[in-house]
Amino acid sequence: MDEVLQERLSEIIEWLPDGVYVADGQGFTLLVNSAYEALSGTHRQNLIGKHMAELIETGYINQSVTLLILESRQPMSLIQTLKSGKEVIVTGNPVFDKSGNIRFIVTSVRDITSLNHVTAELEKVRGLSALNKHQYHFNVNGNGTSVIMESRHMKAIVEKVKQIALYPTSVLLSGPSGVGKEVIANLIHELSARSQKPFVKVNCAAIPEALLESELFGYEPGSFTGARREGKVGLFELADGGTILLDEIGEMPLSIQVKLLRVLQDLEIFRVGGVKSRKVDIRVISATNQDLRALVEQRKFREDLYYRLQVVEFHIPPLSERPEDVDALIDYYFHFYCTRYRIEKRLREDTRTVLCQYNWPGNVRELKNLMENLIVSVPSLVIDPDHLPFHVQSKPSQHRVLTIKQQLEKYERRIVAETLNNYSSIRKAAEVLGLDHSTLVKKLKRWDISTESRFRR
């Protein structure tokens, strides 16, 4: 650059409030103003004469708008992270000579660190506000629990629970595994007058038949070989004054069903080996993923016990029958695990679409586990559809087979995304991948992969 022109330009940019950075047509630094020095915390003497690629390699900046403009010959803006840790928006413009060659590139630099922080906090507040619209929050034993709901069916269940919770009547919860029957049981107990009393949970399928009776009703000293000298208090006695949840009630043996019926009728129990009854004040909630009516017809479940348990029944349908809840559950558990593990990630909209179209055979339990998996195992800050398990990506109704080229591109895209997440600049990632910088930039544009959040530190 002509010395007179350079001196005049230097005087002009000193008056500008924004940082200004000027490079020549080869990418070497010519001028910076005082505002840029203050913004970057670096003296101009350490920059003038340096090539932009060198500044990237030394970690001073994470990417260069100057180099991108030298390739595209078009004005361009991007978010840049300086070595000082500040985030800036840089807007570069090429200046051409009479022959059409780039003479120099003038870039304005504005600090957006505070703006980004405020924006992130605002988005977080908006997200939490949206989440709160879909949940009913309550406490069980000091632990916060939420019923996530958007569908009419689940809202109706919660309203009915509020209505019947105060009464000590028996409740039967039915529905497939993983739909959240235990969450509803927790809600019933918490909203009842027994909320400060014990809430005992029993999985009838997990206890061997030979032990189930003594576990439920307890036993007297010396009632059988191996029994404790002092005897044992049963789970019904432990739940006295509170609530007992009998999960997988359909697995309960007929011999135990008879004794459970007596408890429900007389509110008293007999310990194994005992002759004296003991009064208990309990509310019984039972849960099953089986059709108890069918079990009654097959004589595998007592009819009189069924009607004792089913005074009030709640049927909780699978997620496939309440798709309105899926989106709310995805938001809730994705945010929950981001907060738990202190990781900031986001779901792309097309990823969310795939998740909402999946039929979730494992119901809420499967959805919850997948959200945790995505947070802890995907290296990228942005969850793409390719990060989802294959069985989630593929609808049963779809029979389209990807071509070899499509499959290779899909695999290539995942490798590129993971590499970008591990390196501080596009140029460094391109070098590791063995690609030209411009080639990688074109691929990112074609795949609509944003690099803005990947290089924030």
C-alpha angles and dihedrals in degrees: 000000000000109000093230092049091046091051093049092047090049090054092049097050092049088070094055117100094214123072113265125200122185125193131177128242092276096051099259119139115252107166143002127180131228092259089060091048090053092046096048099034089228128118115238091237088069091055109036111098093017119124116235091236089057091052090053093048092051091050096245090127130009098220138000128231088192093063092046091052091049087058100040099031087214133112110264142181131202143160113259133189115215125211087253088065094247119135115225137178110228123197117191130193126190119227113208130205124223091274093056095253121134106257097182142333122235115203128189117208126201127183112239099165094111092041091053091049092051091045092050092050091048091051090049091052091047090049093050090047090053091047093051091057089065102046143072109207126206141152130247117187089340094308120117114236131180135204105213111208142160102147121092090236095059093043089052091050092053091048091050091048089055089052099050102029095090093058120079093228121137117260130203119203116197133179142100122304115282099021094116106264091148091053090056090047089053090051093051092051094045094050093047129089086252095065093113092049129079121294108200120190123201127185103208092194094054097057118075113246092242091059101035096085094051091044093052100038104021125223141253123246113284094005092136141359111288094020118140116261091234094045124230137270112233127227093255090058091047089055093051110141091013141058135293123202115207103197120194089018090169089070094059112118117245091242091060093042089066092056092044089054089055091052091052093047101042103019090228135107137206118215117227106274092013131121099189121082122227121210118232131187106207142145114222121214115180128191133194142168090203132086101255092189089059090048089052090053089049089050091240093116129041113249094212091052091048092057091046091054096040100061087123119014129193118192112200110199124216120265090254087069095047106043091162088074095053096074092047091048092049090052093046099048095038090054091041094057094040087057095043094051095033093236123141109214135146138207118236113233093244088052090053089049091055091048092050091050093052114099097223102218089185090053122204093345091058093046092049093050093048092052090053090047092052093050097049104031107037109085094201121090089221119058109224125192088252089064091063120095113269094245089056093048093050118069114211089233093056119089099169111132118209117236120241089256092051092048092049091049090049090053091044091052092054092050091049092049092051092046092051089053091054100048132060099229142030090237092055091046090050090051092051091047092048093241133129112255092240091049092054092047090053091050091051091051092048092049092043091233112161115215095186097097096035095070099045114113 
